[in-house]
XYZ file of N, CA and C in Angstrom:
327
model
N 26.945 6.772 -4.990
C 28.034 7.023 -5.881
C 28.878 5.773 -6.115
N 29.118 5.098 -5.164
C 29.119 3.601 -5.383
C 28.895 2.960 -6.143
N 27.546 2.270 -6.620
C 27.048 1.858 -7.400
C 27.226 2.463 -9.115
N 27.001 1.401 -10.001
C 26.943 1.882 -11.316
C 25.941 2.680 -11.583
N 25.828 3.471 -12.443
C 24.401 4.449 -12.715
C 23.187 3.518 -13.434
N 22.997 2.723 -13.879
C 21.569 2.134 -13.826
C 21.073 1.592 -12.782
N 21.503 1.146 -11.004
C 21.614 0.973 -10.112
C 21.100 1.913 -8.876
N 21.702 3.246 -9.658
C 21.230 4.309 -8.580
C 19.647 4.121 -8.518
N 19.164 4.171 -9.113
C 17.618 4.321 -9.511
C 16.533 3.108 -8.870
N 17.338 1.810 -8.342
C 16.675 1.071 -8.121
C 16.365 0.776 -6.694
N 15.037 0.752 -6.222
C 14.683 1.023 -4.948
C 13.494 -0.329 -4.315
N 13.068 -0.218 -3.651
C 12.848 -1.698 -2.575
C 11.211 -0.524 -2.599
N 9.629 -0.957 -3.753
C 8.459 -0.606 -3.673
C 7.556 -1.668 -2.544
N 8.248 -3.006 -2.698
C 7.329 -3.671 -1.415
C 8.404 -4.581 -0.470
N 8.237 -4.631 0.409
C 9.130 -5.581 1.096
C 8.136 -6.322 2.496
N 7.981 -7.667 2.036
C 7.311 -8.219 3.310
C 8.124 -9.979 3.338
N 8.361 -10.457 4.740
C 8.748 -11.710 4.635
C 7.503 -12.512 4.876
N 6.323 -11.986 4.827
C 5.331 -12.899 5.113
C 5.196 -13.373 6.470
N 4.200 -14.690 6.568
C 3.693 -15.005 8.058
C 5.129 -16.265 8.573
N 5.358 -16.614 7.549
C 6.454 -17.341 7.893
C 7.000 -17.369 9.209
N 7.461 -18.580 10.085
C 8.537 -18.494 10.725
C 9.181 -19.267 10.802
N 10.509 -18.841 11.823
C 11.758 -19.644 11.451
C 11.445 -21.051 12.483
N 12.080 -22.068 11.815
C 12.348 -23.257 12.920
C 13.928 -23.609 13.058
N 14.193 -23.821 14.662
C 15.537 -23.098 14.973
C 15.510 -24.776 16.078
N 16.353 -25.018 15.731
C 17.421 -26.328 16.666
C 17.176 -27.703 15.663
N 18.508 -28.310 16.008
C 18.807 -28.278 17.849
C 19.520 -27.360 18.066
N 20.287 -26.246 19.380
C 21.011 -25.752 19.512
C 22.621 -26.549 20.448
N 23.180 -26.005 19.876
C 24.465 -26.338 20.549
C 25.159 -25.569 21.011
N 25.895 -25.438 22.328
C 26.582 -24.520 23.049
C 28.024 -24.961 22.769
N 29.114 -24.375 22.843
C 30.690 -24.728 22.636
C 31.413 -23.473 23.453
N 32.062 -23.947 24.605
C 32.967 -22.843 25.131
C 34.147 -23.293 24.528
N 34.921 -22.286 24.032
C 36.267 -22.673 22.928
C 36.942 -21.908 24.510
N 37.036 -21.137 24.962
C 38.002 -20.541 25.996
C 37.530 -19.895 27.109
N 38.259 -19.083 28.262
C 37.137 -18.406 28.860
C 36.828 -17.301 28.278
N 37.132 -16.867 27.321
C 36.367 -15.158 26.350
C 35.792 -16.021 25.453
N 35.724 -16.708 25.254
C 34.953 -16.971 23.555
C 33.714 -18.258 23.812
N 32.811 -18.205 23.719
C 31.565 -19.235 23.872
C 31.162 -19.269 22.166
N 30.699 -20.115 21.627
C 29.675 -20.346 20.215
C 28.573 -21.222 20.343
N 27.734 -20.308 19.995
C 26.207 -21.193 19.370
C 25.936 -21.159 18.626
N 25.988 -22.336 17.966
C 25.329 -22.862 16.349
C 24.219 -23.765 17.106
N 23.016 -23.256 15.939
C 21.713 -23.105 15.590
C 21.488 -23.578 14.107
N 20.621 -24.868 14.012
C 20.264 -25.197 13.081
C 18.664 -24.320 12.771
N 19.010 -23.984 11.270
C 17.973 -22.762 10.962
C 17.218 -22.981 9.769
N 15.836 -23.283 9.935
C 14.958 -23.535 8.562
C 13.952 -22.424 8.205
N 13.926 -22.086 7.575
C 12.963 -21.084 6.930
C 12.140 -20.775 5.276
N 10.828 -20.798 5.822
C 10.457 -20.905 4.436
C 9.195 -20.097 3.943
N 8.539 -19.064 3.600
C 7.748 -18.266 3.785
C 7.501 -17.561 2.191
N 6.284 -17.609 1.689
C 5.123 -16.702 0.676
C 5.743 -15.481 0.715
N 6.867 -14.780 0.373
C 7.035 -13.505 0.519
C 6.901 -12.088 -0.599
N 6.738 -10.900 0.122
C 6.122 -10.050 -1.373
C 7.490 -9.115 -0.803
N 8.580 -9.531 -2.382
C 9.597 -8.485 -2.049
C 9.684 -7.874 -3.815
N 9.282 -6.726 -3.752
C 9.483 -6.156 -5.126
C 10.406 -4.410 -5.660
N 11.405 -4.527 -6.163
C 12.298 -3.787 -6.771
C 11.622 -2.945 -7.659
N 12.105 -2.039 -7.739
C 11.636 -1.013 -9.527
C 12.794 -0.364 -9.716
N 13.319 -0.779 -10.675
C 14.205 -0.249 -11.384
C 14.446 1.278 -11.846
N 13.322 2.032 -11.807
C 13.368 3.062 -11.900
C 13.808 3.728 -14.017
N 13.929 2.678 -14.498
C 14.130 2.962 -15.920
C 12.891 2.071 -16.825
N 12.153 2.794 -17.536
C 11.125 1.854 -18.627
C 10.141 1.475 -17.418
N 9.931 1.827 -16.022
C 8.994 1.069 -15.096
C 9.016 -0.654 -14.760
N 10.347 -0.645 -14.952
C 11.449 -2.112 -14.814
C 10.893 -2.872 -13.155
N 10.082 -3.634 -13.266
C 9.880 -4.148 -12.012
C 9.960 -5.407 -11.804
N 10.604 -6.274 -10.298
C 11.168 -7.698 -10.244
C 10.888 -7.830 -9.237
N 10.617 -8.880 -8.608
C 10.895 -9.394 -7.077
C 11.060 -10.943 -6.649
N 10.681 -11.141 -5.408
C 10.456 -12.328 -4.823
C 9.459 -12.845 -4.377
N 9.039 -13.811 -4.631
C 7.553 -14.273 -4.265
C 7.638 -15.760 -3.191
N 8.813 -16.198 -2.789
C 9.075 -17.176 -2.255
C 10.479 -17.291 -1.751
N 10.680 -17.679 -0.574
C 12.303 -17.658 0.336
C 12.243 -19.052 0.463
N 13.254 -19.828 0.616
C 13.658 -20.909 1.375
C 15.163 -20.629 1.740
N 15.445 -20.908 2.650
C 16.270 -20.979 3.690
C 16.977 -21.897 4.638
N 17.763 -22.296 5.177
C 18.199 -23.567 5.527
C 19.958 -23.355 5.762
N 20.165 -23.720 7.328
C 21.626 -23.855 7.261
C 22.135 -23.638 8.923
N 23.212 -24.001 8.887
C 23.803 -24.096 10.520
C 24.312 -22.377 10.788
N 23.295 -21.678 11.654
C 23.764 -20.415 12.286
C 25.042 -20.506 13.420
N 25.850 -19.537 13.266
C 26.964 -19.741 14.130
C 26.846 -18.151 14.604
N 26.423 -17.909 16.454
C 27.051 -16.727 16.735
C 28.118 -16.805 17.679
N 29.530 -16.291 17.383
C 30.704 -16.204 18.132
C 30.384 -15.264 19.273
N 30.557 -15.544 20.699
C 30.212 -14.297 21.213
C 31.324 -14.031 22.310
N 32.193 -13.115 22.055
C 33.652 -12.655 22.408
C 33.601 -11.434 22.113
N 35.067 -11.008 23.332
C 35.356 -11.596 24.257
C 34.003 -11.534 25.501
N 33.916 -12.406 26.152
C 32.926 -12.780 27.451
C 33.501 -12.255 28.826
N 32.638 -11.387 29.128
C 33.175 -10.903 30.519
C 32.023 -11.462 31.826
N 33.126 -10.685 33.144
C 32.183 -11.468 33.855
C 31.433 -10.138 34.729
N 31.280 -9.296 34.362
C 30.276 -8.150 34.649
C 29.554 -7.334 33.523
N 28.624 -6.830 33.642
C 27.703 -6.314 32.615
C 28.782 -5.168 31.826
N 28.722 -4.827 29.956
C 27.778 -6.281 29.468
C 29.089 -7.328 29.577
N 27.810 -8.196 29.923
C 28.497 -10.024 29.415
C 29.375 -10.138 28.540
N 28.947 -9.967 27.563
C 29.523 -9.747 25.676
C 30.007 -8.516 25.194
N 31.685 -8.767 24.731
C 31.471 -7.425 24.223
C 31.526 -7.531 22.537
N 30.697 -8.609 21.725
C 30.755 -8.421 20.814
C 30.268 -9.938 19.841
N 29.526 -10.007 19.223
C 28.811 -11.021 18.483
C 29.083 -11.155 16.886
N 29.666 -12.118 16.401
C 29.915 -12.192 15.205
C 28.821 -13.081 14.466
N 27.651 -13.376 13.911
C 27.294 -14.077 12.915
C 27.101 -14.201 11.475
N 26.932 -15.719 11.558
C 27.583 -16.500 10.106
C 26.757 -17.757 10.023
N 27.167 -18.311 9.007
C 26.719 -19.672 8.563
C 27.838 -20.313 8.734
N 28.191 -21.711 9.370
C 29.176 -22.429 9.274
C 29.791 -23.105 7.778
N 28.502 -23.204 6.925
C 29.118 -23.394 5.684
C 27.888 -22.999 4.672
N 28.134 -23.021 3.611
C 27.022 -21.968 2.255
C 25.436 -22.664 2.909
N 24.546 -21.521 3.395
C 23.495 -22.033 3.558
C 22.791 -22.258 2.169
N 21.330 -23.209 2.306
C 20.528 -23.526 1.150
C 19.973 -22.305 0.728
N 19.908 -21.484 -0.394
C 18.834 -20.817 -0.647
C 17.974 -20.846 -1.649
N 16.446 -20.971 -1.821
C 15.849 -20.926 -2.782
C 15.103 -19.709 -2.941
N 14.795 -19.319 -4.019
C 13.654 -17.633 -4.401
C 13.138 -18.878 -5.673
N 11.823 -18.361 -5.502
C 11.146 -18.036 -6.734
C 10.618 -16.602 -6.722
N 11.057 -16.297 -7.983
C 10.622 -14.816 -8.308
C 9.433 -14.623 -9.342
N 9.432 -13.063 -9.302
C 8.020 -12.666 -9.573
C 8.494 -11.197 -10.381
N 7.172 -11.456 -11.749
C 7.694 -9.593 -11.978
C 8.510 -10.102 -13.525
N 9.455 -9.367 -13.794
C 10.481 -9.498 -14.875
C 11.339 -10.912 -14.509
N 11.625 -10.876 -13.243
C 12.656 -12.322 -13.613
C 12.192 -13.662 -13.143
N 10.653 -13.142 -13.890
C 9.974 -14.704 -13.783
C 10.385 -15.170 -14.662
Protein backbone atom coordinates (compact mmCIF):
# COMPACT_ATOMS: atom_id res chain seq x y z
CA UNK A 1 0.00 0.00 0.00
CA UNK A 2 3.05 1.96 0.17
CA UNK A 3 4.13 1.93 -3.02
CA UNK A 4 2.49 3.68 -6.12
CA UNK A 5 0.09 1.32 -8.05
CA UNK A 6 2.21 0.49 -11.12
CA UNK A 7 4.79 -0.76 -8.50
CA UNK A 8 2.54 -3.08 -6.71
CA UNK A 9 2.82 -5.51 -9.52
CA UNK A 10 6.46 -5.65 -9.78
CA UNK A 11 8.21 -8.70 -8.49
CA UNK A 12 11.96 -10.22 -8.37
CA UNK A 13 11.35 -13.61 -11.50
CA UNK A 14 15.23 -14.37 -11.15
CA UNK A 15 17.65 -13.38 -8.63
CA UNK A 16 21.26 -14.84 -8.61
CA UNK A 17 24.65 -12.96 -7.61
CA UNK A 18 26.54 -15.44 -9.51
CA UNK A 19 29.95 -17.30 -8.69
CA UNK A 20 31.44 -14.13 -7.79
CA UNK A 21 33.27 -13.35 -4.66
CA UNK A 22 34.00 -10.69 -2.52
CA UNK A 23 37.71 -9.51 -1.92
CA UNK A 24 37.84 -8.00 1.56
CA UNK A 25 41.07 -6.05 3.17
CA UNK A 26 43.04 -4.75 4.42
CA UNK A 27 41.08 -4.76 7.60
CA UNK A 28 41.40 -2.28 10.27
CA UNK A 29 40.44 -2.47 13.88
CA UNK A 30 39.68 1.06 15.89
CA UNK A 31 38.63 0.97 19.61
CA UNK A 32 36.94 4.55 19.85
CA UNK A 33 36.01 3.66 23.77
CA UNK A 34 35.48 0.81 26.02
CA UNK A 35 31.68 0.11 24.42
CA UNK A 36 32.38 1.00 20.98
CA UNK A 37 35.16 -0.96 18.71
CA UNK A 38 34.96 -0.31 14.50
CA UNK A 39 36.01 -2.34 11.63
CA UNK A 40 36.38 -0.97 8.36
CA UNK A 41 36.95 -3.39 5.61
CA UNK A 42 38.03 -2.55 2.31
CA UNK A 43 35.40 -4.32 -0.06
CA UNK A 44 35.64 -5.29 -3.87
CA UNK A 45 33.15 -7.06 -5.69
CA UNK A 46 32.41 -7.95 -9.03
CA UNK A 47 30.30 -10.82 -10.46
CA UNK A 48 28.09 -12.05 -14.01
CA UNK A 49 24.83 -11.70 -12.24
CA UNK A 50 21.14 -12.88 -13.39
CA UNK A 51 18.82 -10.41 -11.52
CA UNK A 52 15.48 -9.96 -13.40
CA UNK A 53 12.16 -7.88 -12.47
CA UNK A 54 8.66 -8.18 -14.31
CA UNK A 55 6.72 -5.57 -14.08
CA UNK A 56 3.72 -7.28 -14.15
CA UNK A 57 1.98 -4.75 -16.85
CA UNK A 58 2.39 -5.44 -20.97
CA UNK A 59 4.97 -8.48 -19.66
CA UNK A 60 7.45 -5.43 -18.80
CA UNK A 61 10.73 -7.20 -18.03
CA UNK A 62 14.38 -5.63 -16.78
CA UNK A 63 17.27 -6.67 -14.90
CA UNK A 64 20.91 -6.94 -14.12
CA UNK A 65 23.41 -8.75 -15.85
CA UNK A 66 26.55 -7.35 -14.12
CA UNK A 67 27.46 -5.82 -10.35
CA UNK A 68 30.54 -3.97 -9.56
CA UNK A 69 31.08 -2.96 -6.26
CA UNK A 70 33.79 -1.28 -4.35
CA UNK A 71 34.14 0.74 -1.09
CA UNK A 72 35.32 1.03 2.64
CA UNK A 73 32.80 -1.26 4.90
CA UNK A 74 32.37 0.16 8.35
CA UNK A 75 30.78 -2.17 11.17
CA UNK A 76 30.22 -0.12 14.50
CA UNK A 77 29.91 -2.70 17.07
CA UNK A 78 28.31 -1.17 20.40
CA UNK A 79 27.83 -1.09 23.08
CA UNK A 80 30.68 -4.06 23.87
CA UNK A 81 30.25 -6.03 26.86
CA UNK A 82 32.34 -8.16 28.74
CA UNK A 83 30.08 -11.33 29.06
CA UNK A 84 28.07 -13.13 26.45
CA UNK A 85 26.71 -11.61 24.05
CA UNK A 86 29.88 -9.56 23.51
CA UNK A 87 27.87 -7.10 21.26
CA UNK A 88 24.83 -5.78 21.83
CA UNK A 89 24.42 -4.36 18.52
CA UNK A 90 26.11 -3.80 14.95
CA UNK A 91 25.57 -0.94 12.75
CA UNK A 92 26.77 -1.21 8.99
CA UNK A 93 27.69 1.28 6.38
CA UNK A 94 30.02 2.55 3.90
CA UNK A 95 32.31 5.23 5.20
CA UNK A 96 31.67 7.24 2.14
CA UNK A 97 29.35 6.63 -1.39
CA UNK A 98 30.62 3.25 -2.44
CA UNK A 99 31.48 2.60 -6.40
CA UNK A 100 28.64 1.05 -8.11
CA UNK A 101 28.40 -0.28 -11.52
CA UNK A 102 25.20 -2.54 -13.24
CA UNK A 103 25.05 -3.28 -16.61
CA UNK A 104 21.62 -4.21 -17.34
CA UNK A 105 19.67 -6.51 -19.31
CA UNK A 106 15.99 -6.83 -20.61
CA UNK A 107 14.17 -3.30 -21.22
CA UNK A 108 16.80 -1.07 -19.67
CA UNK A 109 19.34 -2.20 -21.95
Amino acid sequence: EVLPSPFNQVRFTRFSLGSGLPQLGPVEVMRHSESHMQIEIDLRYFSNVDITLHAGTGGISFGVRQLALSGRLCLALKPLFCRWPLVGGVHVFFASQPHVELKYSGLAE
